[in-house]
Short mmCIF file of C-alpha atoms and ligand atoms in Angstrom, two decimals:
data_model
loop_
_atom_site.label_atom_id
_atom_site.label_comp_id
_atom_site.label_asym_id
_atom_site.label_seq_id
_atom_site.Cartn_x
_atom_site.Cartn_y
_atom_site.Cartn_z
CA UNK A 843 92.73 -47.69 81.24
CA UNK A 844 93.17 -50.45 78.86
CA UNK A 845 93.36 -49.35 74.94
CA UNK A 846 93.23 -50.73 71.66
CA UNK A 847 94.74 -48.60 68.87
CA UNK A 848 93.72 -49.78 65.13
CA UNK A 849 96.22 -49.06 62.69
CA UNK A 850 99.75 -48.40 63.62
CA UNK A 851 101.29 -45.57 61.21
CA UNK A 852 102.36 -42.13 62.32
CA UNK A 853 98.85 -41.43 64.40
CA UNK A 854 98.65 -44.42 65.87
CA UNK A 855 101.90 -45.81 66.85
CA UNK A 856 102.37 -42.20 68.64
CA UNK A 857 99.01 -42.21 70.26
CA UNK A 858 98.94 -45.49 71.68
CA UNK A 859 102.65 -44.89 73.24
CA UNK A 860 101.80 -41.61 74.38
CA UNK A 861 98.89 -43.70 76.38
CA UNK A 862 101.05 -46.20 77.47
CA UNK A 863 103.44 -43.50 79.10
CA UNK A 864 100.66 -41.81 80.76
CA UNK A 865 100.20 -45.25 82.55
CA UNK A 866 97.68 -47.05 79.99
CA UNK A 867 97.64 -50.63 78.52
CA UNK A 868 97.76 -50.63 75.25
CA UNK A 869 97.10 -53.30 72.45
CA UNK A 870 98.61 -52.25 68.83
CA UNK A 871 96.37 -53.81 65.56
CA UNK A 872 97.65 -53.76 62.21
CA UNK A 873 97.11 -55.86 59.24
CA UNK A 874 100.76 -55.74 58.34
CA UNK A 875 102.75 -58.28 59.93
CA UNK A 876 106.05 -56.83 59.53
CA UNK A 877 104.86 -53.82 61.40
CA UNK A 878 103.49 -55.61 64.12
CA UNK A 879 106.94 -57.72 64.23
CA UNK A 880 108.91 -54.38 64.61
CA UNK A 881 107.12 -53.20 67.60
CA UNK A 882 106.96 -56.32 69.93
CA UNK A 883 111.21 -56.38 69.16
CA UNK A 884 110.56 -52.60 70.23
CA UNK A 885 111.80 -51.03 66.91
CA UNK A 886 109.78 -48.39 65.56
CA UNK A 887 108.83 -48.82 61.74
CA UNK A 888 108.70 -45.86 61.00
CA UNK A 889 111.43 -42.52 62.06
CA UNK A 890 109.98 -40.09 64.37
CA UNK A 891 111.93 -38.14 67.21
CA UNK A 892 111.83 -39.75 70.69
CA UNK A 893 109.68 -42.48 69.41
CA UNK A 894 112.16 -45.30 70.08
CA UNK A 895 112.99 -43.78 73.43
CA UNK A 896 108.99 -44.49 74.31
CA UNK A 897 109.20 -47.25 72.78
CA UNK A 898 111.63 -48.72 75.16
CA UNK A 899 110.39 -47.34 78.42
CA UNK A 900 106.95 -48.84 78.00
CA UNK A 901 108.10 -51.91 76.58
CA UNK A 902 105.93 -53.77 79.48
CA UNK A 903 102.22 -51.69 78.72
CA UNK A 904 102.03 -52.37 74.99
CA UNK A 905 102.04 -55.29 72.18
CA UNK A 906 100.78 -55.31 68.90
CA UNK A 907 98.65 -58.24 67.45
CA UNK A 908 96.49 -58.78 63.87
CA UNK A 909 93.43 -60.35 66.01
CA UNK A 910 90.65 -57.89 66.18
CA UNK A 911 88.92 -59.81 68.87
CA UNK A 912 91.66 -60.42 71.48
CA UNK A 913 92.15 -56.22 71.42
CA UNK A 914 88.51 -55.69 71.45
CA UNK A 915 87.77 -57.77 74.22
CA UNK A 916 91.17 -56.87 76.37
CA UNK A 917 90.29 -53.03 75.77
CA UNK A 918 87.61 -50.73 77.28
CA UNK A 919 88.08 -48.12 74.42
CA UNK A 920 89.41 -48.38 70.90
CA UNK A 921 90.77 -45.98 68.36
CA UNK A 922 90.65 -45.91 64.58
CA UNK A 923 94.04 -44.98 63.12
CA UNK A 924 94.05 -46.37 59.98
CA UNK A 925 94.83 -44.79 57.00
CA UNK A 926 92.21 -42.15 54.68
CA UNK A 927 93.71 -41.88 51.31
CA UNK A 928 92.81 -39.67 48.34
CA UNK A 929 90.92 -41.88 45.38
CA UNK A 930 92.40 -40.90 42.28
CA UNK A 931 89.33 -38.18 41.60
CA UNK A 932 90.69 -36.61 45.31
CA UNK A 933 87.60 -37.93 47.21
CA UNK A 934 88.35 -39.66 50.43
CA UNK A 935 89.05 -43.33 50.42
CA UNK A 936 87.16 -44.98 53.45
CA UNK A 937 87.95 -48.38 53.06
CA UNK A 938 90.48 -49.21 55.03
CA UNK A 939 87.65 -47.17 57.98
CA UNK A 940 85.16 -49.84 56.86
CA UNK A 941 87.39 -52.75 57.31
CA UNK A 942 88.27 -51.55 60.74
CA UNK A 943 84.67 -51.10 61.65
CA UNK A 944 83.85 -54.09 60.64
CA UNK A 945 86.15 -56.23 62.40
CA UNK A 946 85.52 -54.02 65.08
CA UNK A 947 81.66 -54.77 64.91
CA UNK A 948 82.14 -58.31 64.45
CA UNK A 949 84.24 -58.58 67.85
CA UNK A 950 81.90 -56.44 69.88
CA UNK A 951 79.20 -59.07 69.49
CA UNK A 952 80.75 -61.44 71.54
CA UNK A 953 81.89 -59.03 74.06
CA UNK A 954 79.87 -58.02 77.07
CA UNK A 955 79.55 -54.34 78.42
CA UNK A 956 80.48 -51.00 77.11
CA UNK A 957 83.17 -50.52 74.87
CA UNK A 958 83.99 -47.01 73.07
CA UNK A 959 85.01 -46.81 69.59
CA UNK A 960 86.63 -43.68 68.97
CA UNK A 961 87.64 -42.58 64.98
CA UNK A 962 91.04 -40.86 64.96
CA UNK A 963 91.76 -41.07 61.27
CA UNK A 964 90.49 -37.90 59.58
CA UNK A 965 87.20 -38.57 57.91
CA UNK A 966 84.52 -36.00 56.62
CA UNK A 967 81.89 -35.02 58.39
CA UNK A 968 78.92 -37.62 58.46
CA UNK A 969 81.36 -40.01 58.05
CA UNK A 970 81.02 -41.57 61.92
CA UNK A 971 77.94 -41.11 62.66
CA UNK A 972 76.60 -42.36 58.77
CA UNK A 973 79.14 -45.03 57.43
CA UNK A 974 81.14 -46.25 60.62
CA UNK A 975 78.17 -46.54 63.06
CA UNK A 976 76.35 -48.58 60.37
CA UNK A 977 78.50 -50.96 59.90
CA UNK A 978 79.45 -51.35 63.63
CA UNK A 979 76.07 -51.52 64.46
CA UNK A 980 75.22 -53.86 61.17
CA UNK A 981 78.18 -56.40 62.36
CA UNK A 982 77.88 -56.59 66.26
CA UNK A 983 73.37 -56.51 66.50
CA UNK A 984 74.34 -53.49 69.05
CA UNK A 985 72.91 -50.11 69.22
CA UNK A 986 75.01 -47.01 69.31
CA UNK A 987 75.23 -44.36 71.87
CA UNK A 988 73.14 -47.55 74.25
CA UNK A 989 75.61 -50.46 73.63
CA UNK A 990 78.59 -49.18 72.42
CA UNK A 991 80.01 -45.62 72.39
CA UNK A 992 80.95 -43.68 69.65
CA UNK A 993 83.42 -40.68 69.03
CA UNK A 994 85.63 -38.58 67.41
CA UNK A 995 88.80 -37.25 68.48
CA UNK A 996 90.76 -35.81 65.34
CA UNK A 997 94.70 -35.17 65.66
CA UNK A 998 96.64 -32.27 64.95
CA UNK A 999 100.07 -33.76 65.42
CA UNK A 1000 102.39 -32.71 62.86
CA UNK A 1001 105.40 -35.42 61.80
CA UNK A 1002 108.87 -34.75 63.02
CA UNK A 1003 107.13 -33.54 66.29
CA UNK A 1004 104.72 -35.54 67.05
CA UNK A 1005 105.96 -37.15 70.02
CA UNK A 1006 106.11 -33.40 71.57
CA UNK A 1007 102.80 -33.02 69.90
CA UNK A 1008 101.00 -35.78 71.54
CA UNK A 1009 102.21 -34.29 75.60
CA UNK A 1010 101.67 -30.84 74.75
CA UNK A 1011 99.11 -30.63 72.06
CA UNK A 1012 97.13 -26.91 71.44
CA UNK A 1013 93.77 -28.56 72.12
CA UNK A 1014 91.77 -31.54 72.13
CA UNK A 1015 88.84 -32.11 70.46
CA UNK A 1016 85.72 -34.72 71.25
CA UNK A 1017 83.10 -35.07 68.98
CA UNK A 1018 80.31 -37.41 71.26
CA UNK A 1019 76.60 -37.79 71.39
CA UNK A 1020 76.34 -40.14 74.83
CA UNK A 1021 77.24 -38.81 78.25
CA UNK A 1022 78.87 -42.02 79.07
CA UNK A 1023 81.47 -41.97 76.46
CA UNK A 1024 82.00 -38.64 77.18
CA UNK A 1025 83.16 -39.44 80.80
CA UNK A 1026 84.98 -42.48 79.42
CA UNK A 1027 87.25 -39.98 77.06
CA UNK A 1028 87.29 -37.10 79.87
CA UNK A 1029 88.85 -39.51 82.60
CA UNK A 1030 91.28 -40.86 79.48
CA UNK A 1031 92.53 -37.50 78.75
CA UNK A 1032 92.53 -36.40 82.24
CA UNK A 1033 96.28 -35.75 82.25
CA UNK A 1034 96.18 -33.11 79.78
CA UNK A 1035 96.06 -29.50 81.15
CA UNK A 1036 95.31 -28.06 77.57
CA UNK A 1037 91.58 -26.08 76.03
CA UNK A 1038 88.87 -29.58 75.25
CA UNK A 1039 86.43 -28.50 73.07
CA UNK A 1040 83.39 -31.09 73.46
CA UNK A 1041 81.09 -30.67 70.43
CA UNK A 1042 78.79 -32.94 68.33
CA UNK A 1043 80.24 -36.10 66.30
CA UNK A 1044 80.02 -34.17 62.73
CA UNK A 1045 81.44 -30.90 64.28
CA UNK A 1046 84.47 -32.55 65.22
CA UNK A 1047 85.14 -33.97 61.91
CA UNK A 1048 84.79 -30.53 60.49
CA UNK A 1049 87.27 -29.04 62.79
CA UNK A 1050 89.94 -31.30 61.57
CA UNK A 1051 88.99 -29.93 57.56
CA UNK A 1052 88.91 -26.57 58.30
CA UNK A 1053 92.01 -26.34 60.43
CA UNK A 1054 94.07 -28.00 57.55
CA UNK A 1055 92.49 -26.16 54.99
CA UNK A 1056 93.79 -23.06 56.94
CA UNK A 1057 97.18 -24.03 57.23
CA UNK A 1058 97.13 -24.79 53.90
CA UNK A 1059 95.69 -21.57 52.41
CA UNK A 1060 98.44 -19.55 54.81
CA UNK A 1061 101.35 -21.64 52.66
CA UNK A 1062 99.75 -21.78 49.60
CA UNK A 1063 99.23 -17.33 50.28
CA UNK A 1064 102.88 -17.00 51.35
CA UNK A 1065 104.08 -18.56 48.80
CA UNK A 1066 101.86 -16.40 46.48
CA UNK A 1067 103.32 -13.16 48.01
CA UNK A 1068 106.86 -14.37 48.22
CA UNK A 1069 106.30 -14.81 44.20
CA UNK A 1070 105.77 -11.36 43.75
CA UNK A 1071 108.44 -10.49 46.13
CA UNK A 1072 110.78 -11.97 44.24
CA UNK A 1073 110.12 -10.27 41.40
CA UNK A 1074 110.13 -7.04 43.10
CA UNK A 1075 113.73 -7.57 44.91
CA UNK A 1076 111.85 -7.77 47.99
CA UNK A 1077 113.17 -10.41 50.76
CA UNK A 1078 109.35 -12.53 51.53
CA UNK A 1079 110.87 -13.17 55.17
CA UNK A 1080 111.12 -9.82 56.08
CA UNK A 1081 107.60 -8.82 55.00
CA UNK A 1082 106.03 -12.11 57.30
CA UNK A 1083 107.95 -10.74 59.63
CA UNK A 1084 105.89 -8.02 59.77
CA UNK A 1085 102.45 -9.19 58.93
CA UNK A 1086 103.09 -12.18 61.87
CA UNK A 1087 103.72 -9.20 64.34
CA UNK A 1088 99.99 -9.00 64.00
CA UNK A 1089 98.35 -10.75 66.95
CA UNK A 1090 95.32 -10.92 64.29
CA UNK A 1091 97.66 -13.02 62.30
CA UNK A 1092 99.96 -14.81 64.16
CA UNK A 1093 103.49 -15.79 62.59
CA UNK A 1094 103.38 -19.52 61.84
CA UNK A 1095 103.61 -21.23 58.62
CA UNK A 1096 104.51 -18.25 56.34
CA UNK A 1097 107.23 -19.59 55.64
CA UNK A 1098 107.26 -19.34 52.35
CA UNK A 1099 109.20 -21.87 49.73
CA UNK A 1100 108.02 -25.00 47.04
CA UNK A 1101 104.89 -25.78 49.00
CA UNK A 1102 102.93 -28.39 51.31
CA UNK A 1103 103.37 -32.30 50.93
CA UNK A 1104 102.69 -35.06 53.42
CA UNK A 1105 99.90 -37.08 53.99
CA UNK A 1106 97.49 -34.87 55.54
CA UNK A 1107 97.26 -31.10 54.10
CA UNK A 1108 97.09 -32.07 50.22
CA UNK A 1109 94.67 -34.50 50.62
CA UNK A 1110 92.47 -33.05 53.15
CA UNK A 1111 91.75 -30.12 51.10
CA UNK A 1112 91.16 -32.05 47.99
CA UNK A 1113 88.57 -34.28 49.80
CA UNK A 1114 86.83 -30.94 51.02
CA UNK A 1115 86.84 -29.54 47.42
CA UNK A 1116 85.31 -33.31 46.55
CA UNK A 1117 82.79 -32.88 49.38
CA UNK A 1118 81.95 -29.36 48.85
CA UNK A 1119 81.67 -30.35 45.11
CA UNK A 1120 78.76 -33.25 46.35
CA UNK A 1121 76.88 -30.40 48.44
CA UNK A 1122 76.92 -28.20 45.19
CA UNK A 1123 79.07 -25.30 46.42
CA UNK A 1124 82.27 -24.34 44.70
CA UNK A 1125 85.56 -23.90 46.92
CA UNK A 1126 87.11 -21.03 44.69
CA UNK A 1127 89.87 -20.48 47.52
CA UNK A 1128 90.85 -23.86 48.32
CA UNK A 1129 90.83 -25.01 44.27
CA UNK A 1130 93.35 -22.26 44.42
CA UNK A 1131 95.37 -23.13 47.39
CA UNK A 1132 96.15 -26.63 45.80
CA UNK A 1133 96.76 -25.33 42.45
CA UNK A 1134 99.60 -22.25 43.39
CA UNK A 1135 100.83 -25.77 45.79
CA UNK A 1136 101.27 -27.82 42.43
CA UNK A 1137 103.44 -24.98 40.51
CA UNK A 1138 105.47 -23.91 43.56
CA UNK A 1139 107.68 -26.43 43.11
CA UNK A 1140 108.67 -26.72 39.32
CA UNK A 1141 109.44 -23.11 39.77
CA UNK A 1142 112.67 -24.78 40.92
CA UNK A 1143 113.22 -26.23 37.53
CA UNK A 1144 112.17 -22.64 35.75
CA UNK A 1145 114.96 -20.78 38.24
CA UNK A 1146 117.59 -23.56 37.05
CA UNK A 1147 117.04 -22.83 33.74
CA UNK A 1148 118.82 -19.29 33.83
CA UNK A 1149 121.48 -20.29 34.67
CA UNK A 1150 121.58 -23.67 32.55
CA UNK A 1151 120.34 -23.64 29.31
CA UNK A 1152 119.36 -27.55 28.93
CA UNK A 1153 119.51 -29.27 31.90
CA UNK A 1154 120.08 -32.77 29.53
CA UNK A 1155 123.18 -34.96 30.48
CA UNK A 1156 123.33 -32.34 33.17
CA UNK A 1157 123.99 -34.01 37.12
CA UNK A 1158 121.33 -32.29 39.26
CA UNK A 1159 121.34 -32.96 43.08
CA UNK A 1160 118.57 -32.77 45.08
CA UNK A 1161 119.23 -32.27 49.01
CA UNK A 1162 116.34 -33.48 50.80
CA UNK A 1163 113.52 -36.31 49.57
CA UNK A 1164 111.04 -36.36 52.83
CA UNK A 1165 107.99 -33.87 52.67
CA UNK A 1166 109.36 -32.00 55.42
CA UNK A 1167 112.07 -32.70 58.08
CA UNK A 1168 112.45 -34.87 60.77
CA UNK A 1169 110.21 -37.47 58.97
CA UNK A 1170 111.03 -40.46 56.30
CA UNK A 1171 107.34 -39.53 55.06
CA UNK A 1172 107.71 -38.68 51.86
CA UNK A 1173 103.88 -39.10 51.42
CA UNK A 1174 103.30 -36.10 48.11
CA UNK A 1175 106.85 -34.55 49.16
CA UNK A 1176 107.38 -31.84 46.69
CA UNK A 1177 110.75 -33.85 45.62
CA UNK A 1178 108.29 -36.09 43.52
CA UNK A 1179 107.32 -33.86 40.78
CA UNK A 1180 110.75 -32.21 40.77
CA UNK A 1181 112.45 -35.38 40.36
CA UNK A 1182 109.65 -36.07 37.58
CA UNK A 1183 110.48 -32.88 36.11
CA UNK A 1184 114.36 -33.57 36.07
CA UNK A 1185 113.74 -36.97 34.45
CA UNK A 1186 111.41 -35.53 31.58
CA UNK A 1187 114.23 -32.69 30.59
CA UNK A 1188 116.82 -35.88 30.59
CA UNK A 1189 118.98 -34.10 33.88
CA UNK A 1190 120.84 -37.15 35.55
CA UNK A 1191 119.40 -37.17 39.36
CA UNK A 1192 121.88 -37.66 42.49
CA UNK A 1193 119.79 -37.35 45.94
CA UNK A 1194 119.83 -38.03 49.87
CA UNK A 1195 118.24 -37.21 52.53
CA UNK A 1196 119.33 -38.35 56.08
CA UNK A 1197 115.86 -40.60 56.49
CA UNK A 1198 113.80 -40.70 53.55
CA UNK A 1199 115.80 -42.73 50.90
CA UNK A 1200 114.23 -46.36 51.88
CA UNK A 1201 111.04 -44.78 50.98
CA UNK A 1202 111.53 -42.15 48.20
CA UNK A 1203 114.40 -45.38 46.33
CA UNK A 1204 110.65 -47.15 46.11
CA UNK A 1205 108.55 -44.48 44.26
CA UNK A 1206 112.04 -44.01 42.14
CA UNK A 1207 114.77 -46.87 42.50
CA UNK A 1208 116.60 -45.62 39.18
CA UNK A 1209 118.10 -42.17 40.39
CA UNK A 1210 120.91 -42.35 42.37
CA UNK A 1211 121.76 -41.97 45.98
CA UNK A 1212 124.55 -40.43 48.23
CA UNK A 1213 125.29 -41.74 51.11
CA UNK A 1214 125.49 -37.86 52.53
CA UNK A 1215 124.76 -34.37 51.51
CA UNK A 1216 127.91 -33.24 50.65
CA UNK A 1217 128.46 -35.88 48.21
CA UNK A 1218 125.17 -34.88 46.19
CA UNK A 1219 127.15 -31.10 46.88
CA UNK A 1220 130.20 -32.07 45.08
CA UNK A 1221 129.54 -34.19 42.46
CA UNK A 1222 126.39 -31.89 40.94
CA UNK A 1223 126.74 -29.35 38.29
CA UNK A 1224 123.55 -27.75 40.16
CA UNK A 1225 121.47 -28.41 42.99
CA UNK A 1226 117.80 -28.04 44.61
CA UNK A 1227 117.31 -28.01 48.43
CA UNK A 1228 113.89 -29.31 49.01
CA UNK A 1229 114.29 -30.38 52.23
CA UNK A 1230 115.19 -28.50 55.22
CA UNK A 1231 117.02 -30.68 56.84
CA UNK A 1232 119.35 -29.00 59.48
CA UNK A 1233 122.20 -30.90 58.46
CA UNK A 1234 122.09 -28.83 55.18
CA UNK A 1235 123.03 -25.59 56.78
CA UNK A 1236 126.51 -27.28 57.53
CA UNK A 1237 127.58 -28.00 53.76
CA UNK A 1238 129.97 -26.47 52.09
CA UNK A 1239 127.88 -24.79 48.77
CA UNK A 1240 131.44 -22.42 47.35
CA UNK A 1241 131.42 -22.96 43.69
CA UNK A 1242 127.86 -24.21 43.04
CA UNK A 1243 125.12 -23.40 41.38
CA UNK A 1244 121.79 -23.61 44.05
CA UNK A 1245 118.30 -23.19 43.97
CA UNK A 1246 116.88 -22.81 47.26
CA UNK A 1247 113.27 -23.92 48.17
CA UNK A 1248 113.83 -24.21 51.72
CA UNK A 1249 115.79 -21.16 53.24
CA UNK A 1250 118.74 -22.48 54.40
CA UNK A 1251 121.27 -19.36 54.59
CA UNK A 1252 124.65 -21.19 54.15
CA UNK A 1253 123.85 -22.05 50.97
CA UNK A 1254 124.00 -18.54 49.94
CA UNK A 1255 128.14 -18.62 50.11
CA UNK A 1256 127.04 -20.43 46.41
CA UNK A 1257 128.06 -19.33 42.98
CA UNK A 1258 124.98 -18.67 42.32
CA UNK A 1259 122.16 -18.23 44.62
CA UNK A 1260 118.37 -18.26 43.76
CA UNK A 1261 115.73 -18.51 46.45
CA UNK A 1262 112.48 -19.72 44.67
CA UNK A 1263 110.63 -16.65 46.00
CA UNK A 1264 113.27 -14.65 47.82
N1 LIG B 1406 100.36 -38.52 59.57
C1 LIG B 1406 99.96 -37.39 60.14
O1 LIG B 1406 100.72 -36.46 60.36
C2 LIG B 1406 98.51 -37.23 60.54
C3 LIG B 1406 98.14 -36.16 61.39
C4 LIG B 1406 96.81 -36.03 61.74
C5 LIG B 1406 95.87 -36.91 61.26
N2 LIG B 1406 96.25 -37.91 60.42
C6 LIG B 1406 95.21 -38.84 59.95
O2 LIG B 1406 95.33 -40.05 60.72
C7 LIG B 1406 95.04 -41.18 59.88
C8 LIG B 1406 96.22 -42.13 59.88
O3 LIG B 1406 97.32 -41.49 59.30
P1 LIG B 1406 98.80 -42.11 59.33
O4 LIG B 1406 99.70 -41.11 58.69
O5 LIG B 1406 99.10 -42.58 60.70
O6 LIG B 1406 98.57 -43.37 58.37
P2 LIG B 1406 99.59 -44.54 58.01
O7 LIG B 1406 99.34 -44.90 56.60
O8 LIG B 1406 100.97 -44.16 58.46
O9 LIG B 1406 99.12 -45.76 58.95
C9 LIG B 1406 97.93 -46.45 58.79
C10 LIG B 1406 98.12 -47.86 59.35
O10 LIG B 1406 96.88 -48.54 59.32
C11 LIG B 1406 97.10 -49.89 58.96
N3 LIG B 1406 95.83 -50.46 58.46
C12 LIG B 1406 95.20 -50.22 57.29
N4 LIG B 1406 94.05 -50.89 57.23
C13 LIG B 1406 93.92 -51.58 58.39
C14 LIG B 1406 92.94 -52.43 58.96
N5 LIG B 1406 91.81 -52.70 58.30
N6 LIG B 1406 93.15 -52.95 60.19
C15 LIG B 1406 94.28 -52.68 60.87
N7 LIG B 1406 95.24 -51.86 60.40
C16 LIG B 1406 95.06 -51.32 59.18
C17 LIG B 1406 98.21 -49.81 57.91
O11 LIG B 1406 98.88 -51.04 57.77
C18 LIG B 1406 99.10 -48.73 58.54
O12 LIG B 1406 100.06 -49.27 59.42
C19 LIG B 1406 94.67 -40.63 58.51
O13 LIG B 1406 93.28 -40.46 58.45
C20 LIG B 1406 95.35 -39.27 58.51
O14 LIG B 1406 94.71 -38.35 57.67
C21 LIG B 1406 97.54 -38.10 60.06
#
């Protein structure tokens, strides 16, 4: 089938070359040109595992291009990958959405015969069927569900793994109103042997919320538990270990440690607290869930500080900057406010990570950075591991001073050892 993917970050780059190995044509869009440089030289922009490898073996079925029209019209379906910020008050930021629709909208007038829009990016229920289907509909003179299609296929793939994600994902989810689109997206995702859940257009976007807000409430509760473990002398692992045995339960994402970051989970559940806020209902659990995920990690600093008095003129290094492994992302990584934290009690900062310093050296150019982990090791009178990169479990830690946010057992041959809530 012949594709158009709109917006070329971590969703779309991965879906649209995911397509393209499963036989598709695919035509990128972005509105930066730098991006859309990198991938017709075949270079990823951004680090993900395998990505460059599919990059390279589908060199032939994809290009990228900033004209709207030439996609739209050389594509039967397209999907909306662009990016959903939070606004500063944690409500969703559509406006990157709107721009897409409407240069979407504006090259479906002059195109002839049935073309499917599908929204990727996460939006909020109402959001398709209310903002993007007016302005589609607004900009091209066509009717949806009669002219065009309409859809909504949310993604669950987690950075670091997405390229896995994308072959063998847990489920897929279609949010449609027209038979015809739904055939369209059926025969696309044919290949896939996994559950499809077919539901309504605002169903599907609700799916997406509540699954995150999940995830997020099982960190945020783990990490509340491994608190009071750790006050108790009680190892947090162990317990989840037990509770996961539950098939009730199930044993992901307890592991507890500084929190969630990235660009998904943080601001997913504030934009449901925002929405829930609109509707008049009050969120108790998920206000909750982001607030124990904003102290998790300066309990870091409070650990540090019993076994260093004043942490001013001190060298602190921090072992890890992404939000989570296996990603440059570092999109809300919990290294921000830690490195904030640092800065405010005067510590002098020394940091890597094996990915993420391009993008963390542009939030903070002034700290300084090693060009490996066991330089940060040697020449700190204390360190953080916020990271967990696997590289980190090969350092050498004898002598040091650590605070562990991550887990990562060699560094327990340390000095001193504190997990933050083990
Ligand atoms: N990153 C994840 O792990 C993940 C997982 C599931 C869902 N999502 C959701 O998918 C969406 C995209 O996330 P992402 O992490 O890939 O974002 P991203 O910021 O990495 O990429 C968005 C891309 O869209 C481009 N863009 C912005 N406005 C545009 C426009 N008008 N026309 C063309 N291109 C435009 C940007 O230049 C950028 O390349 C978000 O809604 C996010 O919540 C993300």
């Amino acid at each position: 089938m012949e594709i158009s993917v709109i917006g070329c970050g971590y969703v779309g780059l991965v879906t649209g070359l995911g397509f393209a190995e499963l036989g598709n044509s695919v035509i990128f869009v972005d509105s930066d040109e730098f991006k859309l440089k990198l991938i017709n030289a075949l270079k990823p922009p951004i680090y993900e595992p395998g990505l460059e490898e599919l990059m390279r073996r589908n060199g032939g079925r994809f290009y990228a291009t900033n004209d709207y029209q030439e996609a739209i019209s050389n594509s039967e379906i397209s999907f909306i990958c662009v990016g959903t910020p939070s606004k500063e008050d944690g409500s969703i930021d559509l406006s990157h959405v709107k721009a897409s629709a409407r240069q979407i909208g504006e090259s479906l007038r002059n195109k002839d015969g049935y073309h499917v829009v599908v929204v990727k990016s996460t939006v909020l229920p109402g959001t398709t069927e209310n903002v993007v289907r007016q302005i589609i509909e607004e900009m091209s003179g066509k009717k949806a569900f009669i002219d065009f299609g309409l859809a909504v296929n949310p993604e669950f793939l987690r950075e670091g793994n997405a390229v896995e994600d994308f072959f063998n994902p847990d489920r897929i989810v279609i949010g449609i109103r027209d038979e015809k689109t739904r055939e369209i997206l059926e025969e696309l995702y044919s290949p896939f042997n996994c559950p499809k859940l077919i539901t309504d257009i605002k169903t599907a976007e609700m799916i997406k919320y509540a699954n995150n807000a999940f995830l997020a409430t099982k960190i945020s509760f783990a990490n509340e538990i491994g608190n009071i473990c750790k006050k108790l002398g009680i190892d947090v692992y162990e317990v989840f270990k037990g509770v996961g045995l539950d098939h009730r339960i199930n044993p992901a994402f307890f592991r507890a440690g500084i929190g969630f970051g990235g660009s998904c989970l943080p601001k997913d559940v504030r934009a449901l607290i925002a929405k829930a806020g609109e509707l008049g209902e009050e969120p108790k659990i998920l206000k909750a869930v982001i607030e124990v995920n904003e102290r998790q990690p300066l309990r870091m600093i409070e650990l540090l500080k019993k076994h260093m008095s004043s942490l001013e003129g001190k060298t602190i290094g921090i072992l890890g900057l992404a939000f989570k492994p296996d990603t440059d992302d570092v999109r809300e990584s919990r290294a921000i406010p830690i490195v904030e934290k640092l800065l405010e009690e005067k510590a002098k900062v020394i940091a890597y990570d094996p990915k993420a310093i391009d993008n963390f050296s542009k939030i903070f150019p002034h700290i300084e950075y090693a060009k490996s982990g066991q330089e940060v090791v040697d020449r700190s009178d204390a360190l953080l591991i916020v990271t967990e990169w696997k590289e980190f479990g090969e350092l050498n830690y004898r002598g040091k001073i650590v605070v562990d946010g991550r887990r990562i057992d060699k560094a327990r041959e340390a000095l001193v050892y504190e997990g933050v809530c083990w």
